[in-house]
Coordinates of C-alpha atoms in Angstrom, one line a residue:
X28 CA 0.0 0.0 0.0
X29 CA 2.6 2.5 1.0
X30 CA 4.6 1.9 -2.4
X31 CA 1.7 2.1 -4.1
X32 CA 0.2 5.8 -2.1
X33 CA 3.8 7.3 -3.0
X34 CA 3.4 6.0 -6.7
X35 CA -0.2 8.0 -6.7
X36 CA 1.9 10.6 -5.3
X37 CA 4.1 11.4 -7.7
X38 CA 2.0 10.4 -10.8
X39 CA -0.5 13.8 -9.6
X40 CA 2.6 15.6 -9.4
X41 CA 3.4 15.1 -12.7
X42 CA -0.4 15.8 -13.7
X43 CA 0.0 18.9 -11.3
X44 CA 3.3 19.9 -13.2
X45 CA 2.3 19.1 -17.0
X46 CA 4.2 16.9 -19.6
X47 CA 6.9 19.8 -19.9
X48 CA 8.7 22.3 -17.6
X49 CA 9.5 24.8 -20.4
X50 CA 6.3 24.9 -21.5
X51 CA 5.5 26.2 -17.7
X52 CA 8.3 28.3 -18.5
X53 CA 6.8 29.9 -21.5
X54 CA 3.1 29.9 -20.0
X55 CA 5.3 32.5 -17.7
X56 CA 7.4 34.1 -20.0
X57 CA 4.1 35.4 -21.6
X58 CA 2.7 37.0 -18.5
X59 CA 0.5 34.3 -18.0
X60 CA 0.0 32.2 -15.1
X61 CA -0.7 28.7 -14.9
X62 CA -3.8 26.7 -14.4
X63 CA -3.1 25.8 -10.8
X64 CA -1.9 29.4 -10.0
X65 CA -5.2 30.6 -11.5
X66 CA -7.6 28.3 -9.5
X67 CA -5.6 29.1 -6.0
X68 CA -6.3 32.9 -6.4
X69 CA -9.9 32.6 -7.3
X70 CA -10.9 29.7 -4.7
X71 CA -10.6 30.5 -0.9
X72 CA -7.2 28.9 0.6
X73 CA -7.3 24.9 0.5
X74 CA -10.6 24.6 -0.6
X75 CA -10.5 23.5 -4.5
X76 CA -11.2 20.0 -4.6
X77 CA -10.1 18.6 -8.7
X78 CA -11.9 15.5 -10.2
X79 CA -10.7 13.4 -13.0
X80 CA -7.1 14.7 -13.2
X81 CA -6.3 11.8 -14.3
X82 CA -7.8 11.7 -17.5
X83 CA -6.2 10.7 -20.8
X84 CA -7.6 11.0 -24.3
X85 CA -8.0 8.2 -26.5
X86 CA -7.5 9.2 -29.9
X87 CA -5.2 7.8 -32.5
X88 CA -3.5 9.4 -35.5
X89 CA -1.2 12.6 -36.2
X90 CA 1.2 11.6 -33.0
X91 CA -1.6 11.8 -30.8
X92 CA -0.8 8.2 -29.9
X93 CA 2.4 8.7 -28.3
X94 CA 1.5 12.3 -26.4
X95 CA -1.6 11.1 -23.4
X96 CA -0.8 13.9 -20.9
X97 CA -3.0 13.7 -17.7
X98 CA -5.7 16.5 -17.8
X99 CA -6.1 16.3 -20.9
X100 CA -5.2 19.8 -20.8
X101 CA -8.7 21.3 -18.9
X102 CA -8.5 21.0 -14.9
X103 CA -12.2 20.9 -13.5
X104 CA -13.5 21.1 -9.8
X105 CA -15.2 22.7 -7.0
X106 CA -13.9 24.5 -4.4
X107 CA -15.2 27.5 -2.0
X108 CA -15.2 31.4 -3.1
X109 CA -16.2 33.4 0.7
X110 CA -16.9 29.9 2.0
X111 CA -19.4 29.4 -0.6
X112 CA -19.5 26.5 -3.3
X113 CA -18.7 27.2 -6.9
X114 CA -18.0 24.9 -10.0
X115 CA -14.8 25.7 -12.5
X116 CA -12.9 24.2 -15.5
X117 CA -10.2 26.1 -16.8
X118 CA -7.9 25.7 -19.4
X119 CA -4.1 24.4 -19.5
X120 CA -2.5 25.8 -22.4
X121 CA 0.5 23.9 -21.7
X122 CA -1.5 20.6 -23.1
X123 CA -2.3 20.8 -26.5
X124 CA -2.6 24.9 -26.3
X125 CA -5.5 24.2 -23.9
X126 CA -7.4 22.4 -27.0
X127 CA -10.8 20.7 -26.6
X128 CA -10.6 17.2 -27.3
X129 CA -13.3 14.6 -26.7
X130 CA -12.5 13.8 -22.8
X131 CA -11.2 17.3 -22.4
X132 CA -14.9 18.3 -23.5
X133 CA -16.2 15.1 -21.7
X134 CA -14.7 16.9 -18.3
X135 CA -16.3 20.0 -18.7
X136 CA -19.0 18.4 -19.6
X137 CA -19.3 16.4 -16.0
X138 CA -18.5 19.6 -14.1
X139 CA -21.0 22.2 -15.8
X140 CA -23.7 18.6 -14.8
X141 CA -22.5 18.9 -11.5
X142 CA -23.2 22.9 -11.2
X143 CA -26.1 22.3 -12.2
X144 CA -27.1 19.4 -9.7
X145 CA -25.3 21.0 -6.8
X146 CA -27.3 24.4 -7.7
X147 CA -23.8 26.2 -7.5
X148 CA -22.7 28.9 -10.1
X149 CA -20.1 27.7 -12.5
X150 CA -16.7 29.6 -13.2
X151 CA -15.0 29.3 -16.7
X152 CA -11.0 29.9 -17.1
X153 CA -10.7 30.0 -20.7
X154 CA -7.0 29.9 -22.1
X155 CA -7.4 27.4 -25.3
X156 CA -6.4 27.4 -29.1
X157 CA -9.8 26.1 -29.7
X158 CA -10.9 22.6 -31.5
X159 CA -8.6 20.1 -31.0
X160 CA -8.0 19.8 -35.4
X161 CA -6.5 16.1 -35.0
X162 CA -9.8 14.7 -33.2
X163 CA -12.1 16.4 -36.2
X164 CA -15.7 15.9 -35.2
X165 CA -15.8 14.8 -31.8
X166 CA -13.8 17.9 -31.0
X167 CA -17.0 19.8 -32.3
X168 CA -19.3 17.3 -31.1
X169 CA -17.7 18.7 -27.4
X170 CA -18.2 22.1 -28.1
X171 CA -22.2 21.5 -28.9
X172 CA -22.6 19.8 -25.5
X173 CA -21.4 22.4 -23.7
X174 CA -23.0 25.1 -25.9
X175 CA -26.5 23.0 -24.9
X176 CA -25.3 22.8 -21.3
X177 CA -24.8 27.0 -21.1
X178 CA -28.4 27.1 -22.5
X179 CA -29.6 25.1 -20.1
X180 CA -28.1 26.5 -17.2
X181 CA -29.4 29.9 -18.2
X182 CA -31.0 31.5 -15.5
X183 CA -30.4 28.7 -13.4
X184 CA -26.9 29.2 -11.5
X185 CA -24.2 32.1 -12.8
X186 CA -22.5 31.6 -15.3
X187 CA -18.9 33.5 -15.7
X188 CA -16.2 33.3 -17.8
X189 CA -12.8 34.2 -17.5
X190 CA -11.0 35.1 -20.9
X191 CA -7.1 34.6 -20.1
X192 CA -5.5 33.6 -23.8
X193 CA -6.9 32.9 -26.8
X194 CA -10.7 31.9 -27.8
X195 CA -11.2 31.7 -31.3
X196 CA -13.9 29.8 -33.8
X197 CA -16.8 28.1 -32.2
X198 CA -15.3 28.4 -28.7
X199 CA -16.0 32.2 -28.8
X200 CA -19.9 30.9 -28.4
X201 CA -19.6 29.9 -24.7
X202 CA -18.4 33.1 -23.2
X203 CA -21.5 34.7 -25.3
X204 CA -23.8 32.5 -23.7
X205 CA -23.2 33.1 -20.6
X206 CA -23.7 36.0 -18.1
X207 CA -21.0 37.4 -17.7
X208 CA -17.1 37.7 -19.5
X209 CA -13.9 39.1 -18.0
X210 CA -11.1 39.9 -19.8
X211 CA -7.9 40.3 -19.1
X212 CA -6.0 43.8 -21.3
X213 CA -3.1 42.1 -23.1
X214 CA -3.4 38.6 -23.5
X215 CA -6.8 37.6 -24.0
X216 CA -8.6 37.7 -27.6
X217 CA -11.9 36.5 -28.9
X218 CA -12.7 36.3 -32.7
X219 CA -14.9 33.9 -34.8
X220 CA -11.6 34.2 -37.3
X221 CA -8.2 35.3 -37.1
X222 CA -6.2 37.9 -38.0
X223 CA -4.4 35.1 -41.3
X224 CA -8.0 34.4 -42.2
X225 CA -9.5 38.3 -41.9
X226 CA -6.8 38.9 -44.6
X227 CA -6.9 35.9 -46.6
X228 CA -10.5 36.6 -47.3
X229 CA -11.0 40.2 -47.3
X230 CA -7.1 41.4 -47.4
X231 CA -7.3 43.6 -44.2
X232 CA -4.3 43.3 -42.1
X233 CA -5.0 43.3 -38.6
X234 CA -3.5 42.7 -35.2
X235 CA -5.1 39.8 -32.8
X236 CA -5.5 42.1 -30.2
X237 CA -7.1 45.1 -32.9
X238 CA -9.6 42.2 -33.6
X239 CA -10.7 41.1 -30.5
X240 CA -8.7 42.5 -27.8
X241 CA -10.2 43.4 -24.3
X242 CA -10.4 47.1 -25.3
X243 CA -12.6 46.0 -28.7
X244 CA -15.1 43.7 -26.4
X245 CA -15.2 46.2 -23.6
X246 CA -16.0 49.1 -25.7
X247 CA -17.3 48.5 -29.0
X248 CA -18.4 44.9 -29.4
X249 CA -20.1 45.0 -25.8
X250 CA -19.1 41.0 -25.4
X251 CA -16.9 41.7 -22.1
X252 CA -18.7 43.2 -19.2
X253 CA -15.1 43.8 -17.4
X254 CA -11.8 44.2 -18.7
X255 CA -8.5 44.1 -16.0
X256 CA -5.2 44.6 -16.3
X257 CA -4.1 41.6 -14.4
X258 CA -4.8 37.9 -13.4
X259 CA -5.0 38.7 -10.1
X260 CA -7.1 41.8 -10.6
X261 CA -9.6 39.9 -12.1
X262 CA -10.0 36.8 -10.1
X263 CA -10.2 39.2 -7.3
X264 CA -13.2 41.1 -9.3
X265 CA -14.4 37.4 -9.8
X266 CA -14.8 36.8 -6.5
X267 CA -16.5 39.7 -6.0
X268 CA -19.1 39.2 -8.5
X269 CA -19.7 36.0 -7.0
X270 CA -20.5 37.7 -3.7
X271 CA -23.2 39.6 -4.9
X272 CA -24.7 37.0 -6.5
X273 CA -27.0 33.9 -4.8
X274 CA -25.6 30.4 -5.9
X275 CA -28.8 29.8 -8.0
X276 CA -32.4 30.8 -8.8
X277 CA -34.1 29.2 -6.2
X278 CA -31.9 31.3 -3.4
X279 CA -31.7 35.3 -2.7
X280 CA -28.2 36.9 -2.9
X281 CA -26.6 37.1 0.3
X282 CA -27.3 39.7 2.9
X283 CA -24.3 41.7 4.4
X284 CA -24.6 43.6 7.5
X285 CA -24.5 47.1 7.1
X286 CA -23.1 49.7 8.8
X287 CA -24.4 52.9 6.5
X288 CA -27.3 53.9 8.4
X289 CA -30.8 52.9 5.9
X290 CA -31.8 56.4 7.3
X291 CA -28.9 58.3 6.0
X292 CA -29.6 61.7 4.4
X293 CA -28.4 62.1 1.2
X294 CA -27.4 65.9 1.2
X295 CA -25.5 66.1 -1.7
X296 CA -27.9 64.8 -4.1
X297 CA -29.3 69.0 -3.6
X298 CA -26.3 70.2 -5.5
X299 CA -25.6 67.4 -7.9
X300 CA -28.4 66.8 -10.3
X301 CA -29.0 70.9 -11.5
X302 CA -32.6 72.0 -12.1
X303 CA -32.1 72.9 -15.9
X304 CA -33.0 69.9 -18.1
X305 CA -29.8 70.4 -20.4
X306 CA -26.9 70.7 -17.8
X307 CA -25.1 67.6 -18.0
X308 CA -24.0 65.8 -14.3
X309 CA -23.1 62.6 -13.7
X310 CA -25.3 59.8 -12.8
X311 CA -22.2 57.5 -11.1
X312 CA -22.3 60.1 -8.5
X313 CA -25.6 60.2 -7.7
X314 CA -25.9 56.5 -7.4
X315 CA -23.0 56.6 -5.3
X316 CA -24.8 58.8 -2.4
X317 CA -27.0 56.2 -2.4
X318 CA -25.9 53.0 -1.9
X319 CA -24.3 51.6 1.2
X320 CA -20.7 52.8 1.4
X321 CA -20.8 54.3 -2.2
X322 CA -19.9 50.6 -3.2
X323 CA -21.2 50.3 -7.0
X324 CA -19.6 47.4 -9.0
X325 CA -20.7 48.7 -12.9
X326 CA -21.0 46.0 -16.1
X327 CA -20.0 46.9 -19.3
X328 CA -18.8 50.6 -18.0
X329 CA -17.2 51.2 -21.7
X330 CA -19.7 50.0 -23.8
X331 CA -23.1 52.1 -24.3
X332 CA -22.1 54.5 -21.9
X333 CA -24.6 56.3 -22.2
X334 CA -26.5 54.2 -19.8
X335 CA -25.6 52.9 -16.4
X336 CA -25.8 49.3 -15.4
X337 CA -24.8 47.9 -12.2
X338 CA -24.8 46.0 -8.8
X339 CA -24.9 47.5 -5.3
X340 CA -26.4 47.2 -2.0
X341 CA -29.2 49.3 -0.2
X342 CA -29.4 48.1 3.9
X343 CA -27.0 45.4 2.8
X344 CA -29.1 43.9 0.5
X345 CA -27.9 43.4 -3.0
X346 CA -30.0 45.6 -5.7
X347 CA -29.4 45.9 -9.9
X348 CA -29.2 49.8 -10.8
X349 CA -30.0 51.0 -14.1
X350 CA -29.5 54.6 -15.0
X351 CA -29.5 57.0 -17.5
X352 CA -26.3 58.9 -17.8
X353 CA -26.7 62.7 -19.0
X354 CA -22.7 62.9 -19.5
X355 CA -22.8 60.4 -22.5
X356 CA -25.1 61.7 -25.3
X357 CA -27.3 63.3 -22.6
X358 CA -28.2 59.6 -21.8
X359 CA -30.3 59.1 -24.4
X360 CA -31.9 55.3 -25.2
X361 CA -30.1 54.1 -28.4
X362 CA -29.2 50.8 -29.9
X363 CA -26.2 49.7 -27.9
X364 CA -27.8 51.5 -24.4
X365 CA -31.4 48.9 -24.9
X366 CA -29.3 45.9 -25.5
X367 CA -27.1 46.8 -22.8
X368 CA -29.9 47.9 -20.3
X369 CA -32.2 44.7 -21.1
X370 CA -30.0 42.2 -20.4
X371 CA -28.8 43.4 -17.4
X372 CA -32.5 43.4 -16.4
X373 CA -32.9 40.0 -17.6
X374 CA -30.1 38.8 -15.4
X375 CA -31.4 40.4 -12.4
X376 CA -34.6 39.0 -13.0
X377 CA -33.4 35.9 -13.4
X378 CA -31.7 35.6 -10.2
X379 CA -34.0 37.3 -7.8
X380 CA -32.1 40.8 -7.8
X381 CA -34.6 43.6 -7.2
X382 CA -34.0 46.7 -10.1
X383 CA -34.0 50.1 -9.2
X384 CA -34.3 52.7 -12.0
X385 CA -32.9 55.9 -12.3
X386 CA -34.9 57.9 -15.3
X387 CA -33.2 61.0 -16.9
X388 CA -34.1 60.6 -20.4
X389 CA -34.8 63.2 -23.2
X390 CA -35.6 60.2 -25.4
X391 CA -34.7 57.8 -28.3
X392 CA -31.6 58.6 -29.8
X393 CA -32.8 60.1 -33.6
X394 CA -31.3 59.9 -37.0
X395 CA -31.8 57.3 -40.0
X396 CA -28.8 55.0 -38.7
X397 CA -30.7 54.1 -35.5
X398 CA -33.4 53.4 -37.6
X399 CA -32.1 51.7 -40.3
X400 CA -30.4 49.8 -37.9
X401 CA -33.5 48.5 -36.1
X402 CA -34.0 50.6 -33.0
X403 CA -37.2 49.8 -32.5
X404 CA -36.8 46.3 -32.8
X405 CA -33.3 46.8 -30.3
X406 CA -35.5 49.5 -27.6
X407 CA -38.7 46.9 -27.5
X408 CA -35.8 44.3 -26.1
X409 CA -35.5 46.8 -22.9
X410 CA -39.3 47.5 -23.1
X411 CA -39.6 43.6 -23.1
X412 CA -37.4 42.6 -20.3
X413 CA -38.8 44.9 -17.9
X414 CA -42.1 44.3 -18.5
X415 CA -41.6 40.4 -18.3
X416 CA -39.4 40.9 -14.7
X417 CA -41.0 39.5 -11.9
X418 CA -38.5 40.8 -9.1
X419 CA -39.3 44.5 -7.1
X420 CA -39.4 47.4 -9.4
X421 CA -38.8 50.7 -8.4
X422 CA -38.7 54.1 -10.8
X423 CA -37.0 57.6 -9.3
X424 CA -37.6 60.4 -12.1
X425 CA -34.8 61.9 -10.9
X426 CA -34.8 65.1 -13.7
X427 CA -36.4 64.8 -17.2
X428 CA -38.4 62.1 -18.7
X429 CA -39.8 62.2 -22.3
X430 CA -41.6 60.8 -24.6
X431 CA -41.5 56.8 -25.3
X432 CA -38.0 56.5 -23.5
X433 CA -40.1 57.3 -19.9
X434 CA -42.2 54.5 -20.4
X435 CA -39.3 51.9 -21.2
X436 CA -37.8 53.2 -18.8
X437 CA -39.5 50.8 -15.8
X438 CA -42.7 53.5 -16.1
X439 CA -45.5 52.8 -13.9
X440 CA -47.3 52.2 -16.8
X441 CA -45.5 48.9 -17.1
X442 CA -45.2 47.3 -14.2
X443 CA -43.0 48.7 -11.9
X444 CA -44.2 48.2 -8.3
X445 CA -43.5 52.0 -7.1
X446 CA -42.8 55.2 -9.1
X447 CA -41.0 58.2 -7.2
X448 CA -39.8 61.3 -8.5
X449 CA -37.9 64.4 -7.2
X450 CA -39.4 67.9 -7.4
X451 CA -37.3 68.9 -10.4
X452 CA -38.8 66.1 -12.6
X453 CA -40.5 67.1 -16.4
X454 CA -42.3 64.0 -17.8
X455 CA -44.1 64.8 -20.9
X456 CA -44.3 63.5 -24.1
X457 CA -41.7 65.8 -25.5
X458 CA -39.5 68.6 -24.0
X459 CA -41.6 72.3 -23.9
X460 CA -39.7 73.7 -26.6
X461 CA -40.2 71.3 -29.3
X462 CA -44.0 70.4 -27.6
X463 CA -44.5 74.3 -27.7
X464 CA -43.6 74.5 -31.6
X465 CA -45.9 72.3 -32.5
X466 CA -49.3 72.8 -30.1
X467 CA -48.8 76.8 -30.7
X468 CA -47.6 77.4 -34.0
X469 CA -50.3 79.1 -35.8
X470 CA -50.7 81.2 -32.8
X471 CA -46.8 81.8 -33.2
X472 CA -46.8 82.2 -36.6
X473 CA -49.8 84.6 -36.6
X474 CA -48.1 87.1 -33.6
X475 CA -46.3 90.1 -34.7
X476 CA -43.5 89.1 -31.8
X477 CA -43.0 85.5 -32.9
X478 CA -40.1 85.1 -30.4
X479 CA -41.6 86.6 -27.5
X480 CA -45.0 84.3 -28.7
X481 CA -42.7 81.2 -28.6
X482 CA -41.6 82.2 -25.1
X483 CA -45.0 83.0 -23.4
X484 CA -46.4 79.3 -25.4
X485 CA -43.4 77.5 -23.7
X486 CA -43.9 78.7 -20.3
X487 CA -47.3 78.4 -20.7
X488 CA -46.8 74.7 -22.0
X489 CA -44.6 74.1 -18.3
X490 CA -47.2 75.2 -16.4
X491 CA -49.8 73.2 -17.5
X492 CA -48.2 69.9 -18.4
X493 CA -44.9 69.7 -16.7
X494 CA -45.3 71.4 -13.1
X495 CA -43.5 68.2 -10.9
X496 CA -47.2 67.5 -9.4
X497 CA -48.7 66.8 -12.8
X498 CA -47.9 62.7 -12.5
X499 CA -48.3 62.3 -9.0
X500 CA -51.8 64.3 -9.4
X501 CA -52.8 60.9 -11.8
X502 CA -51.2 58.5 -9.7
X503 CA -48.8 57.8 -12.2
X504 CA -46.1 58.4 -9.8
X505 CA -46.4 57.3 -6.0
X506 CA -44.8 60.6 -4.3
X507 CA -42.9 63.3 -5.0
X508 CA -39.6 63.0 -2.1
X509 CA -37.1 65.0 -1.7
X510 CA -33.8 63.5 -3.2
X511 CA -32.1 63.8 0.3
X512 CA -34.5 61.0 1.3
X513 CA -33.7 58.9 -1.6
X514 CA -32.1 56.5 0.4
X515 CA -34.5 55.5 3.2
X516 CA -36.9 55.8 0.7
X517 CA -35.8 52.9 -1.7
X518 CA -34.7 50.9 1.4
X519 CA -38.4 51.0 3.3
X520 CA -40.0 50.3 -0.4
X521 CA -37.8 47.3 -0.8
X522 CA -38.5 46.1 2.2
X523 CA -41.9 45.9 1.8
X524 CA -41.4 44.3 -1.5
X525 CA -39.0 41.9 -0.8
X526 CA -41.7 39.1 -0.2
X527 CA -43.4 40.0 -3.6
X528 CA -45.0 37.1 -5.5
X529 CA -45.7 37.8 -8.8
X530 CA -47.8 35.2 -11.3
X531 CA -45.6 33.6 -14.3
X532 CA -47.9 33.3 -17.5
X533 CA -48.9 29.3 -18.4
X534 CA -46.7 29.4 -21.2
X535 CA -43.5 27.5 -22.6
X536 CA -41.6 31.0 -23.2
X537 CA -42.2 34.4 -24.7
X538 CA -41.3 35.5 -27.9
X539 CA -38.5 38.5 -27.1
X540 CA -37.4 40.6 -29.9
X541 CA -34.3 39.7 -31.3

């Protein structure tokens, strides 16, 4: 027994070490980190437990034969992130470049089942060259189970993955399936085709990382949520994502205990938000008075910017915020700002994360390239999500609200359980200027002062249909509050909505626009 227990011994070692010490040695040499030195930052000390590292493949052909590394070149496992359970496979490109093989997919495979089973969120470390080309078919057979297993697990447990090297072809698919992706600035790239093949095809010469570098996911594609300029940066924003998130759909996030006081005045929100609609501000800070401890952890912060999407906690308990942002295209709703906003609401919803709204919205975003390029079809996806969300709602007009973009916007109108606004707040169906042009202009065009005529109709238009009252007078907002009480305001309203049952339709799924 003994000879045999130091025999298991050093065979793990050498699974623990991989087939080759230089390629360790370049793994380093590229800034990169290994597969073990990956999973011991993002699991708590001691705690990962690895199954099936061990493994070997079984094809034949091309050399494969005489190369049966353990691992097969994906370590999968479970371990503890702030003593609670998570699921993770990540890649070793010192195997095969982190290829997916048939048991290196048949591993991931067994571990996404067991996230599932355990109810446990499931943590992707993706650092692979893609389809194993000498197994053909079943190499691609692997990727469609675990496309079918993301799918699955949608709106189940989290889903996160972890771009740290390459991801190219097919295996781009899985990050975009799931809820979240982190990438790392510098050597992590996503593309469907390379940078030879680009060129080949079209001639366009083009860098990997000008192709699908962090900065061209964060910022213009919108497929990474968070970009980092280290390993151990992100892991550590990993693990803090994971802390604001419940293990699956059937639990709540987890509570912390709070030491901001739920009654705190919010005194600066007086000076930051200024009365005149077309002053810019921004909305970061506002949210920021808040929320406990001015902690706000923001997705996709580089992409559609002109909206606000994030996680924070109100009394300790976790909350999604959206918000318009007035510093970025005087947060108007376009394209890129609904797809962002809806499925952010979406996720929340999914996972039992109540949504507070921040409206400050002159509208849609105008011009025949929104339109040609389907903004009503891309703004219904917002107007979709929050009408199909289940979780506690709550609006604050905080300034302006106009037009269509109020009532997407999480609008009474469509569901959303409360509706407060501050005493600076316009909603109409257009801004007075414009409104006034067209209700009074015969009246403007008949007066010998047209100027002073278009003055007196715009004031007059105010007074009549955008005094701060004029909602709350049609119930269409619960109470006009002062913005100092924001705060305990939102935090008694959640409160009382936090046991909210809401009936789910008898149907297999909705149709959402696509």
């Amino acid at each position: 027994m003994r000879s045999r227990v130091t025999e298991l011994h050093l065979v793990k070692d050498q699974a623990r070490q991989g087939p080759d010490p230089r390629a360790t040695q370049a793994q380093w040499d590229k800034g990169k980190l290994t597969v073990h030195e990956r999973l011991t930052l993002l699991f708590d000390e001691g705690t990962f437990t690895e199954i099936e590292p061990l493994r070997r493949h079984r094809a034949q052909g091309f050399g494969l034969e005489a190369k049966k590394p353990y691992t097969d070149g994906v370590v999968t496992g479970w371990g503890q992130v702030h003593g609670r359970t998570v699921f993770a496979y990540a890649h070793d490109f010192r195997i095969f470049g982190g290829s997916l093989g048939e048991a290196h997919a048949e591993k991931i495979h067994k571990v996404m089942d067991l996230a599932e089973a355990a109810g446990a969120p499931l943590v992707s470390l993706s650092d692979g060259a893609g389809a194993r080309i000498q197994e053909g078919v079943t190499a691609l057979a692997g990727y469609g189970g675990i496309f079918r297993r993301n799918v699955k697990a949608s709106g189940v447990i989290p889903q996160i993955s972890v771009m740290l090297g390459p991801c190219a072809g097919g295996a781009t698919y899985s990050p975009a399936l799931t809820d979240f992706v982190f990438m790392v600035r510098g050597i992590a790239q996503m593309y469907i085709t390379g940078p030879d093949v680009v060129k080949a095809v079209t001639g366009e010469e083009i860098t990997h990382e000008q192709l699908g570098g962090a900065a061209v996911h964060a910022g213009v594609s919108g497929a990474a949520g968070f970009v980092c300029e280290s390993e151990e940066e992100c892991l550590e924003e990993v693990r803090y994502l994971l802390s604001l998130l419940p293990a699956n759909n059937r639990e709540l996030p987890p509570r912390e205990v709070c030491t901001d006081p739920a009654d705190r005045r919010c005194e600066k929100l007086l000076t930051l938000v200024p009365a005149d609609p077309m002053m810019s501000y921004d909305m970061h800070a506002v949210i920021e008075e808040i929320v406990d401890e001015g902690e706000f952890f923001e997705v996709h912060a580089q992409w559609a910017t002109n909206i606000v999407c994030g996680f924070a906690r109100l009394d300790g308990h976790v909350v999604g915020i959206v918000g318009n942002q007035p510093q970025s295209l005087a947060g108007v709703l376009d394209i890129h700002a609904s797809e962002k906003a809806a499925r952010f609401v979406q996720t929340c919803d999914a996972f039992s994360i109540p949504l507070v709204t921040l409206v400050d919205v002159p509208g849609f975003l105008p011009g025949s390239d929104q339109e040609h390029n389907g903004i009503i079809r891309h703004g219904a996806k917002l107007l979709y999500a929050y009408c199909n969300a289940t979780v506690p709602r709550i609006q604050v007009i905080v300034r302006k609200a106009y037009g269509g973009s109020y009532i997407v916007m999480d609008s009474r109108s469509i569901g959303a359980d409360l509706s407060f606004a501050w005493p600076i707040n316009e909603i109409a169906v257009m801004g007075a200027e414009g409104a006034a042009n067209i209700v009074f202009r015969r009246e403007i065009a008949a007066s010998p002062d047209p100027e002073r005529a278009r003055a007196q109709a715009i004031r007059e238009y105010r007074r009549e249909l955008m005094h701060p009252y004029y909602a709350a007078e049609r119930g269409l907002v619960d109470d006009v509050i002062d913005p100092v009480d924001t705060r305990s305001v939102l935090i008694r309203s959640l409160a009382m909505l936090r046991a909210k049952q809401a009936p789910i339709p008898a149907r297999k799924h909705g149709n959402s626009p696509t």
